[in-house]
Amino acid sequence: MTYAAVPGAVMYTTQLYHALRQENLLSREWGDLQLLWNMQGNSTYFVGEPPKDFEGHWKNYLMSTGASLSNWAFAKRNTKVKVTNATRRKMFLKGPASLWIASRIQTNGDGRLLTVQTISDAITADEQVRSHHDAADAPSGLRQDSVIHKLAATIEVEIEDITFDYFAMHDICWELLGKMRDECRLYIAERSATLWESQKEHLPFIVGFVFSTAAGRKNIETKDVPNQELLKTVTDVTNAFLEEGKGIVITGRQRKI
């Protein structure tokens, strides 16, 4: 999960995917990303309700990325991007009950006595994670009287969470953002001067450029006529990417098992 979460590729690609889908610009659904989105819940990607226009997408992006608003001010386009982890949105580690029981059964693992209370605590931890992140409700088996049955049902619910290939999801999103960068490079470099070229590793910032121009932002303070050039470019790139089958790499693999 750390691998998928830290660079922001999955986080901001999901925000962009939501915007493109909301505008009916995509030719097909991105199955893998949608599955992870469903597991993580809206609160992972959005501050409040999911945005309904590009001004909302732009503001949500700014709040969730942790980047200072001043980074998009015209006078500071040549300065280093400042990011604060204090306000940055994060993806969440799922499957607490499974991780807890794994530590108990592995060789040289946690050897403390299993009691009804400790098992109940593990089940409660799972319920709290699911409630907080808008995930699906657990099956009715979780309400059985036997605490062992409850634990087994809880672990069954977590299977999808702990077996999802987060590494592949990050790599797929990073690949897409790289393709977007290549197609948008000249347009962005023209307007951001050395900011873009000096920090090539910050691929997720391309999502910010798309949202800001589509919302009609010359910079953070100045509104202008919305520019659809970047939006059209990333839409074309995303549709071509999904047409290649890149949207069902993980779920397609699971169907074959």
Short mmCIF file of C-alpha atoms in Angstrom, two decimals:
data_model
loop_
_atom_site.label_atom_id
_atom_site.label_comp_id
_atom_site.label_asym_id
_atom_site.label_seq_id
_atom_site.Cartn_x
_atom_site.Cartn_y
_atom_site.Cartn_z
CA MET A 1 0.00 0.00 0.00
CA THR A 2 2.88 2.35 0.76
CA TYR A 3 4.26 1.71 -2.73
CA ALA A 4 0.94 2.63 -4.30
CA ALA A 5 0.19 5.59 -2.06
CA VAL A 6 3.30 7.72 -1.62
CA PRO A 7 3.96 9.04 -5.16
CA GLY A 8 0.30 9.96 -5.64
CA ALA A 9 -0.09 8.30 -9.03
CA VAL A 10 -3.12 6.21 -8.05
CA MET A 11 -4.69 8.98 -5.94
CA TYR A 12 -4.68 11.71 -8.58
CA THR A 13 -5.28 9.40 -11.53
CA THR A 14 -8.48 8.33 -9.76
CA GLN A 15 -9.50 11.98 -9.38
CA LEU A 16 -8.86 12.57 -13.09
CA TYR A 17 -10.70 9.38 -14.03
CA HIS A 18 -13.72 10.57 -12.03
CA ALA A 19 -13.67 13.92 -13.85
CA LEU A 20 -13.41 12.35 -17.31
CA ARG A 21 -16.13 9.82 -16.57
CA GLN A 22 -18.39 12.53 -15.15
CA GLU A 23 -18.02 14.50 -18.39
CA ASN A 24 -18.85 11.33 -20.40
CA LEU A 25 -15.49 11.51 -22.15
CA LEU A 26 -14.38 7.90 -21.67
CA SER A 27 -15.18 5.08 -24.06
CA ARG A 28 -15.06 2.37 -21.39
CA GLU A 29 -14.79 1.81 -17.64
CA TRP A 30 -11.42 1.34 -15.95
CA GLY A 31 -12.17 -1.89 -14.09
CA ASP A 32 -9.00 -2.11 -11.98
CA LEU A 33 -9.09 1.50 -10.80
CA GLN A 34 -12.81 1.31 -10.15
CA LEU A 35 -12.36 -1.79 -7.98
CA LEU A 36 -9.71 -0.08 -5.85
CA TRP A 37 -11.84 3.06 -5.63
CA ASN A 38 -14.76 0.96 -4.38
CA MET A 39 -12.55 -0.69 -1.75
CA GLN A 40 -11.00 2.57 -0.54
CA GLY A 41 -14.18 4.66 -0.63
CA ASN A 42 -14.84 8.24 -1.73
CA SER A 43 -13.35 9.75 1.43
CA THR A 44 -9.87 8.60 0.39
CA TYR A 45 -9.90 10.63 -2.82
CA PHE A 46 -12.26 13.52 -2.15
CA VAL A 47 -12.66 16.16 0.53
CA GLY A 48 -16.39 15.96 1.14
CA GLU A 49 -18.62 14.92 -1.76
CA PRO A 50 -17.01 14.09 -5.15
CA PRO A 51 -16.71 17.30 -7.23
CA LYS A 52 -19.27 18.05 -9.93
CA ASP A 53 -17.40 20.62 -12.05
CA PHE A 54 -13.79 21.45 -12.91
CA GLU A 55 -13.58 24.24 -10.35
CA GLY A 56 -14.51 21.62 -7.76
CA HIS A 57 -12.02 19.11 -9.18
CA TRP A 58 -9.31 21.78 -9.08
CA LYS A 59 -10.00 22.74 -5.46
CA ASN A 60 -10.23 19.10 -4.35
CA TYR A 61 -6.92 18.37 -6.07
CA LEU A 62 -5.22 21.27 -4.32
CA MET A 63 -6.50 20.20 -0.91
CA SER A 64 -5.70 16.53 -1.38
CA THR A 65 -2.24 16.88 -2.91
CA GLY A 66 -0.86 18.91 -0.01
CA ALA A 67 0.76 21.34 -2.45
CA SER A 68 0.78 24.99 -1.49
CA LEU A 69 -1.74 27.08 -3.41
CA SER A 70 1.08 29.50 -4.17
CA ASN A 71 2.69 26.92 -6.48
CA TRP A 72 0.18 27.91 -9.15
CA ALA A 73 0.66 31.65 -8.71
CA PHE A 74 2.26 33.13 -11.83
CA ALA A 75 5.09 34.79 -9.91
CA LYS A 76 6.19 31.46 -8.43
CA ARG A 77 6.06 29.22 -11.50
CA ASN A 78 9.87 28.86 -11.49
CA THR A 79 10.19 27.88 -7.85
CA LYS A 80 10.30 24.42 -6.35
CA VAL A 81 6.95 22.81 -5.58
CA LYS A 82 6.26 22.78 -1.84
CA VAL A 83 4.25 19.88 -0.48
CA THR A 84 3.07 19.46 3.10
CA ASN A 85 2.19 16.00 4.38
CA ALA A 86 -0.09 17.54 7.00
CA THR A 87 -2.96 18.02 4.52
CA ARG A 88 -2.07 15.40 1.93
CA ARG A 89 -4.72 12.75 1.23
CA LYS A 90 -3.58 9.19 1.85
CA MET A 91 -4.69 5.77 0.78
CA PHE A 92 -5.41 3.37 3.61
CA LEU A 93 -4.06 -0.02 4.57
CA LYS A 94 -6.94 -2.48 4.58
CA GLY A 95 -7.43 -5.94 6.11
CA PRO A 96 -6.54 -5.30 9.78
CA ALA A 97 -8.02 -8.59 11.01
CA SER A 98 -6.11 -10.60 8.40
CA LEU A 99 -2.84 -8.84 9.23
CA TRP A 100 -3.47 -9.40 12.92
CA ILE A 101 -4.13 -13.14 12.58
CA ALA A 102 -1.14 -13.52 10.23
CA SER A 103 1.13 -12.16 12.95
CA ARG A 104 -0.27 -14.80 15.30
CA ILE A 105 0.15 -17.88 13.13
CA GLN A 106 3.50 -17.23 11.46
CA THR A 107 6.69 -18.83 12.75
CA ASN A 108 8.21 -16.71 15.54
CA GLY A 109 5.12 -14.50 15.41
CA ASP A 110 3.13 -12.89 18.20
CA GLY A 111 2.76 -15.69 20.75
CA ARG A 112 0.36 -13.98 23.11
CA LEU A 113 -2.75 -15.90 24.13
CA LEU A 114 -5.79 -15.64 21.87
CA THR A 115 -8.83 -14.67 23.90
CA VAL A 116 -12.41 -13.79 23.07
CA GLN A 117 -11.59 -10.15 23.82
CA THR A 118 -8.51 -9.95 21.56
CA ILE A 119 -10.40 -11.57 18.68
CA SER A 120 -13.33 -9.21 19.22
CA ASP A 121 -10.92 -6.26 19.14
CA ALA A 122 -9.55 -7.42 15.76
CA ILE A 123 -13.07 -7.69 14.35
CA THR A 124 -13.93 -4.23 15.67
CA ALA A 125 -10.82 -2.79 13.98
CA ASP A 126 -12.03 -4.14 10.64
CA GLU A 127 -15.52 -2.71 11.16
CA GLN A 128 -14.10 0.72 11.99
CA VAL A 129 -11.92 0.76 8.85
CA ARG A 130 -14.87 -0.17 6.65
CA SER A 131 -17.17 2.36 8.26
CA HIS A 132 -14.63 5.18 7.94
CA HIS A 133 -13.78 4.52 4.30
CA ASP A 134 -17.26 3.90 2.91
CA ALA A 135 -16.50 0.28 2.07
CA ALA A 136 -19.16 -2.38 1.58
CA ASP A 137 -20.94 -3.82 4.59
CA ALA A 138 -19.76 -7.15 5.94
CA PRO A 139 -21.97 -10.20 5.27
CA SER A 140 -24.54 -11.39 7.77
CA GLY A 141 -22.14 -14.14 8.91
CA LEU A 142 -20.29 -11.47 10.86
CA ARG A 143 -23.22 -11.34 13.28
CA GLN A 144 -23.03 -14.99 14.31
CA ASP A 145 -22.66 -15.71 18.02
CA SER A 146 -19.39 -17.58 17.77
CA VAL A 147 -16.44 -15.22 17.87
CA ILE A 148 -14.40 -17.67 15.76
CA HIS A 149 -17.09 -17.67 13.10
CA LYS A 150 -17.11 -13.90 13.23
CA LEU A 151 -13.34 -13.77 12.75
CA ALA A 152 -13.51 -16.19 9.81
CA ALA A 153 -16.26 -14.11 8.19
CA THR A 154 -14.26 -10.92 8.74
CA ILE A 155 -11.17 -12.40 7.09
CA GLU A 156 -13.30 -13.58 4.17
CA VAL A 157 -14.57 -10.04 3.67
CA GLU A 158 -10.96 -8.78 3.63
CA ILE A 159 -9.70 -11.20 0.96
CA GLU A 160 -10.26 -8.76 -1.90
CA ASP A 161 -8.51 -5.98 0.05
CA ILE A 162 -5.36 -7.91 0.92
CA THR A 163 -4.95 -9.72 -2.42
CA PHE A 164 -5.38 -6.68 -4.67
CA ASP A 165 -2.17 -5.97 -6.63
CA TYR A 166 -1.37 -2.44 -5.42
CA PHE A 167 2.10 -2.59 -7.01
CA ALA A 168 0.64 -3.20 -10.47
CA MET A 169 -1.99 -0.49 -9.96
CA HIS A 170 0.69 2.08 -9.18
CA ASP A 171 2.80 1.06 -12.17
CA ILE A 172 -0.20 1.21 -14.53
CA CYS A 173 -1.15 4.71 -13.33
CA TRP A 174 2.46 5.87 -13.53
CA GLU A 175 2.68 4.60 -17.11
CA LEU A 176 -0.47 6.50 -18.07
CA LEU A 177 0.75 9.72 -16.45
CA GLY A 178 4.02 9.34 -18.36
CA LYS A 179 2.12 9.11 -21.63
CA MET A 180 0.13 12.19 -20.67
CA ARG A 181 3.33 14.07 -19.88
CA ASP A 182 4.83 13.21 -23.25
CA GLU A 183 1.74 14.42 -25.12
CA CYS A 184 1.32 17.58 -23.03
CA ARG A 185 4.99 18.47 -22.50
CA LEU A 186 5.23 21.42 -24.88
CA TYR A 187 1.95 22.97 -23.76
CA ILE A 188 2.82 22.72 -20.06
CA ALA A 189 6.48 23.77 -20.38
CA GLU A 190 5.32 26.88 -22.24
CA ARG A 191 3.27 28.00 -19.25
CA SER A 192 5.17 26.66 -16.28
CA ALA A 193 8.72 27.50 -17.35
CA THR A 194 11.30 25.45 -15.40
CA LEU A 195 8.83 24.11 -12.84
CA TRP A 196 7.81 21.16 -15.02
CA GLU A 197 11.22 20.33 -16.47
CA SER A 198 13.11 20.59 -13.19
CA GLN A 199 10.78 18.20 -11.37
CA LYS A 200 10.04 15.46 -13.90
CA GLU A 201 9.50 12.92 -11.13
CA HIS A 202 6.34 14.78 -10.08
CA LEU A 203 4.16 13.21 -12.77
CA PRO A 204 0.93 13.49 -10.73
CA PHE A 205 1.13 17.28 -11.04
CA ILE A 206 -0.08 16.94 -14.62
CA VAL A 207 -3.54 16.29 -13.16
CA GLY A 208 -3.36 19.69 -11.49
CA PHE A 209 -2.52 21.37 -14.79
CA VAL A 210 -5.49 19.67 -16.47
CA PHE A 211 -7.92 20.70 -13.74
CA SER A 212 -6.61 24.27 -13.48
CA THR A 213 -6.85 24.99 -17.22
CA ALA A 214 -10.24 23.28 -17.55
CA ALA A 215 -11.46 25.43 -14.65
CA GLY A 216 -10.21 28.56 -16.43
CA ARG A 217 -7.31 29.37 -14.13
CA LYS A 218 -4.46 31.50 -15.45
CA ASN A 219 -2.99 31.08 -11.98
CA ILE A 220 -4.35 30.55 -8.50
CA GLU A 221 -5.76 34.08 -8.23
CA THR A 222 -6.90 34.80 -11.79
CA LYS A 223 -9.90 33.34 -13.60
CA ASP A 224 -9.99 33.19 -17.40
CA VAL A 225 -11.94 31.45 -20.15
CA PRO A 226 -11.64 27.67 -19.57
CA ASN A 227 -9.11 26.02 -21.86
CA GLN A 228 -9.96 22.49 -23.01
CA GLU A 229 -6.69 21.73 -24.82
CA LEU A 230 -5.05 19.71 -22.04
CA LEU A 231 -8.35 18.03 -21.17
CA LYS A 232 -8.83 16.85 -24.74
CA THR A 233 -5.26 15.56 -24.89
CA VAL A 234 -5.43 13.52 -21.68
CA THR A 235 -8.86 12.21 -22.69
CA ASP A 236 -7.43 10.88 -25.95
CA VAL A 237 -4.46 9.35 -24.13
CA THR A 238 -6.68 7.70 -21.51
CA ASN A 239 -9.11 6.27 -24.05
CA ALA A 240 -6.26 4.82 -26.11
CA PHE A 241 -4.76 3.37 -22.93
CA LEU A 242 -8.02 1.67 -21.95
CA GLU A 243 -8.59 0.42 -25.50
CA GLU A 244 -5.24 -1.39 -25.19
CA GLY A 245 -6.67 -3.38 -22.28
CA LYS A 246 -4.68 -1.54 -19.60
CA GLY A 247 -7.83 -1.01 -17.53
CA ILE A 248 -8.39 -4.70 -16.73
CA VAL A 249 -4.86 -5.99 -16.13
CA ILE A 250 -5.54 -6.91 -12.49
CA THR A 251 -9.20 -7.93 -12.67
CA GLY A 252 -8.56 -9.83 -15.89
CA ARG A 253 -5.81 -11.80 -14.19
CA GLN A 254 -8.12 -12.63 -11.28
CA ARG A 255 -10.78 -14.02 -13.64
CA LYS A 256 -8.29 -16.52 -15.06
CA ILE A 257 -7.41 -17.98 -11.66
#
